[in-house]
Tab-separated table of C-alpha atoms in Angstrom:
chain	number	residue	atom	x	y	z
A	5	UNK	CA	185.210	111.694	53.296
A	6	UNK	CA	181.584	110.197	52.197
A	7	UNK	CA	182.450	107.508	50.064
A	8	UNK	CA	180.853	105.457	47.137
A	9	UNK	CA	182.391	102.270	45.792
A	10	UNK	CA	184.629	104.007	43.999
A	11	UNK	CA	184.950	107.652	44.805
A	12	UNK	CA	185.355	109.181	47.531
A	13	UNK	CA	183.906	113.013	47.944
A	14	UNK	CA	186.169	115.540	50.492
A	15	UNK	CA	187.089	118.996	51.343
A	16	UNK	CA	188.957	120.925	49.287
A	17	UNK	CA	192.559	120.775	49.866
A	18	UNK	CA	195.066	123.671	48.614
A	19	UNK	CA	197.040	121.050	46.562
A	20	UNK	CA	193.855	120.399	44.528
A	21	UNK	CA	193.238	123.802	43.600
A	22	UNK	CA	196.087	124.489	40.187
A	23	UNK	CA	195.764	120.517	39.423
A	24	UNK	CA	191.935	121.106	39.201
A	25	UNK	CA	192.155	124.508	37.395
A	26	UNK	CA	194.572	123.754	35.500
A	27	UNK	CA	192.904	120.871	33.566
A	28	UNK	CA	189.108	121.523	34.545
A	29	UNK	CA	188.616	125.476	34.409
A	30	UNK	CA	191.777	125.770	31.317
A	31	UNK	CA	189.838	123.106	29.046
A	32	UNK	CA	187.811	126.084	27.142
A	33	UNK	CA	186.356	124.225	25.500
A	34	UNK	CA	184.904	121.431	28.397
A	35	UNK	CA	184.707	124.156	30.818
A	36	UNK	CA	181.994	126.065	27.777
A	37	UNK	CA	180.019	122.442	27.595
A	38	UNK	CA	179.397	122.321	32.003
A	39	UNK	CA	179.116	126.230	32.910
A	40	UNK	CA	177.043	128.821	31.759
A	41	UNK	CA	178.771	131.765	32.789
A	42	UNK	CA	181.237	132.538	30.160
A	43	UNK	CA	185.302	131.730	30.474
A	44	UNK	CA	187.836	134.193	31.494
A	45	UNK	CA	191.299	134.279	31.785
A	46	UNK	CA	191.628	133.401	35.655
A	47	UNK	CA	194.908	132.390	37.493
A	48	UNK	CA	195.119	129.395	39.394
A	49	UNK	CA	195.813	131.535	42.679
A	50	UNK	CA	193.325	134.143	42.549
A	51	UNK	CA	190.468	134.161	44.636
A	52	UNK	CA	187.529	134.292	42.001
A	53	UNK	CA	189.112	130.635	40.459
A	54	UNK	CA	185.987	128.585	41.130
A	55	UNK	CA	188.274	125.701	42.588
A	56	UNK	CA	189.485	128.315	45.815
A	57	UNK	CA	189.031	127.621	49.248
A	58	UNK	CA	186.693	129.634	50.733
A	59	UNK	CA	184.223	129.869	53.940
A	60	UNK	CA	181.430	127.151	53.904
A	61	UNK	CA	178.311	128.058	52.630
A	62	UNK	CA	174.683	126.881	53.611
A	63	UNK	CA	173.920	127.362	49.508
A	64	UNK	CA	177.104	125.333	48.108
A	65	UNK	CA	178.711	122.050	49.322
A	66	UNK	CA	181.826	121.694	47.145
A	67	UNK	CA	183.658	117.999	47.028
A	68	UNK	CA	186.777	116.581	45.531
A	69	UNK	CA	186.670	113.617	43.890
A	70	UNK	CA	189.158	111.138	45.122
A	71	UNK	CA	189.201	107.849	43.126
A	72	UNK	CA	189.550	105.204	46.593
A	73	UNK	CA	191.783	102.464	44.269
A	74	UNK	CA	194.603	105.148	43.311
A	75	UNK	CA	193.758	107.845	46.253
A	76	UNK	CA	194.604	110.271	43.274
A	77	UNK	CA	192.514	113.158	42.989
A	78	UNK	CA	189.791	112.260	40.062
A	79	UNK	CA	187.964	115.679	39.561
A	80	UNK	CA	185.153	118.023	41.355
A	81	UNK	CA	181.793	117.625	42.781
A	82	UNK	CA	179.045	119.744	44.605
A	83	UNK	CA	175.716	120.552	45.377
A	84	UNK	CA	174.987	124.021	44.614
A	85	UNK	CA	171.680	125.992	44.729
A	86	UNK	CA	170.846	124.332	48.017
A	87	UNK	CA	167.050	126.027	49.055
A	88	UNK	CA	166.405	124.892	52.833
A	89	UNK	CA	163.184	126.166	52.636
A	90	UNK	CA	161.870	124.047	49.542
A	91	UNK	CA	164.827	121.029	50.790
A	92	UNK	CA	166.120	120.881	47.065
A	93	UNK	CA	169.213	121.766	45.585
A	94	UNK	CA	171.355	121.063	42.553
A	95	UNK	CA	174.343	118.442	40.951
A	96	UNK	CA	177.146	119.208	38.948
A	97	UNK	CA	180.844	117.393	38.845
A	98	UNK	CA	183.512	117.675	36.326
A	99	UNK	CA	186.388	114.710	36.379
A	100	UNK	CA	189.684	115.156	34.692
A	101	UNK	CA	190.217	114.009	31.471
A	102	UNK	CA	192.481	111.091	32.894
A	103	UNK	CA	189.507	109.879	34.786
A	104	UNK	CA	186.469	109.858	32.209
A	105	UNK	CA	185.530	106.696	30.503
A	106	UNK	CA	186.135	105.027	33.670
A	107	UNK	CA	182.601	104.198	34.987
A	108	UNK	CA	183.195	107.378	38.263
A	109	UNK	CA	180.833	109.529	37.279
A	110	UNK	CA	178.290	107.496	38.032
A	111	UNK	CA	179.334	106.224	41.179
A	112	UNK	CA	180.169	110.590	41.744
A	113	UNK	CA	176.566	110.958	41.498
A	114	UNK	CA	175.297	108.087	43.840
A	115	UNK	CA	177.785	109.374	46.647
A	116	UNK	CA	176.090	112.990	45.921
A	117	UNK	CA	172.581	111.760	46.357
A	118	UNK	CA	173.850	110.310	49.408
A	119	UNK	CA	175.133	113.057	50.822
A	120	UNK	CA	172.396	115.345	49.869
A	121	UNK	CA	169.330	112.770	50.977
A	122	UNK	CA	170.964	111.919	53.787
A	123	UNK	CA	172.894	114.162	55.292
A	124	UNK	CA	171.273	117.297	54.129
A	125	UNK	CA	167.840	115.800	54.491
A	126	UNK	CA	167.108	117.062	50.882
A	127	UNK	CA	163.920	116.246	48.905
A	128	UNK	CA	164.358	116.983	45.971
A	129	UNK	CA	168.352	116.892	43.728
A	130	UNK	CA	168.198	118.130	40.268
A	131	UNK	CA	170.663	118.896	37.490
A	132	UNK	CA	170.765	120.191	34.150
A	133	UNK	CA	173.581	119.391	31.237
A	134	UNK	CA	174.067	119.276	27.893
A	135	UNK	CA	171.344	116.721	25.772
A	136	UNK	CA	174.159	115.392	24.466
A	137	UNK	CA	176.273	114.714	27.343
A	138	UNK	CA	175.550	110.889	27.629
A	139	UNK	CA	177.932	109.797	30.695
A	140	UNK	CA	176.691	112.397	32.421
A	141	UNK	CA	173.049	111.331	31.789
A	142	UNK	CA	173.765	107.871	32.012
A	143	UNK	CA	175.212	108.392	35.394
A	144	UNK	CA	172.481	110.089	36.457
A	145	UNK	CA	169.261	107.861	35.044
A	146	UNK	CA	171.993	104.744	36.729
A	147	UNK	CA	171.423	107.207	39.953
A	148	UNK	CA	167.126	106.718	39.745
A	149	UNK	CA	166.933	110.531	38.047
A	150	UNK	CA	164.317	110.844	35.760
A	151	UNK	CA	164.029	112.665	32.357
A	152	UNK	CA	162.077	115.788	33.090
A	153	UNK	CA	161.867	117.751	29.979
A	154	UNK	CA	164.111	119.109	27.297
A	155	UNK	CA	164.888	123.263	27.389
A	156	UNK	CA	165.549	123.778	23.001
A	157	UNK	CA	168.755	125.990	22.697
A	158	UNK	CA	169.030	127.016	25.936
A	159	UNK	CA	172.465	126.777	25.911
A	160	UNK	CA	175.294	129.253	24.435
A	161	UNK	CA	178.201	126.183	24.130
A	162	UNK	CA	181.428	127.671	21.949
A	163	UNK	CA	179.725	129.158	19.162
A	164	UNK	CA	176.653	127.729	18.644
A	165	UNK	CA	173.072	126.636	20.629
A	166	UNK	CA	172.517	123.492	22.241
A	167	UNK	CA	169.701	121.390	24.121
A	168	UNK	CA	170.099	121.451	27.600
A	169	UNK	CA	168.239	118.129	29.703
A	170	UNK	CA	166.613	118.878	33.032
A	171	UNK	CA	166.754	115.538	35.649
A	172	UNK	CA	165.546	115.162	38.994
A	173	UNK	CA	164.782	112.705	41.957
A	174	UNK	CA	162.974	113.132	44.880
A	175	UNK	CA	164.477	111.745	48.766
A	176	UNK	CA	161.628	108.683	48.118
A	177	UNK	CA	162.025	107.477	45.352
A	178	UNK	CA	166.507	107.059	46.180
A	179	UNK	CA	165.117	105.227	49.475
A	180	UNK	CA	162.690	103.202	47.292
A	181	UNK	CA	165.528	101.920	44.871
A	182	UNK	CA	167.704	101.226	47.872
A	183	UNK	CA	170.186	104.305	47.875
A	184	UNK	CA	170.835	103.739	43.793
């Protein structure tokens, strides 16, 4: 497990899958805000579940988020689109409803940065989020990410097009900040 101040990131366990699937995937409105693919009904025990445990991949690092104080499953976090040639990756996370608004998101971002830069040796991390996702933007900018641009009306979210923003962080910026 790799730990921050409030959360730890660990390998996903079989017992995590139905909880994450039920609370994060089956919440269609929230899921449509965090995934560019259209929601389709998938059973939690299906191999197609986005939370299903699969073989390790060089293109993605999937974690379950654990709140350190309670040791409860708080959500999921991932680095995806890992490009080992250019040493870049995308960052993503989603917290269970009961764990939102508790200051955990910024810590998840910082721990993912520590993993990406210190463990994986990446030189750039990037995240894309909806322009109105103020908690994610605050967590990212608090960790040192820079707002790099807005993609106008780029995301189809539950019946309407909305703006998406791109934020980026370089390894030397992370190091200069004292690691977030």
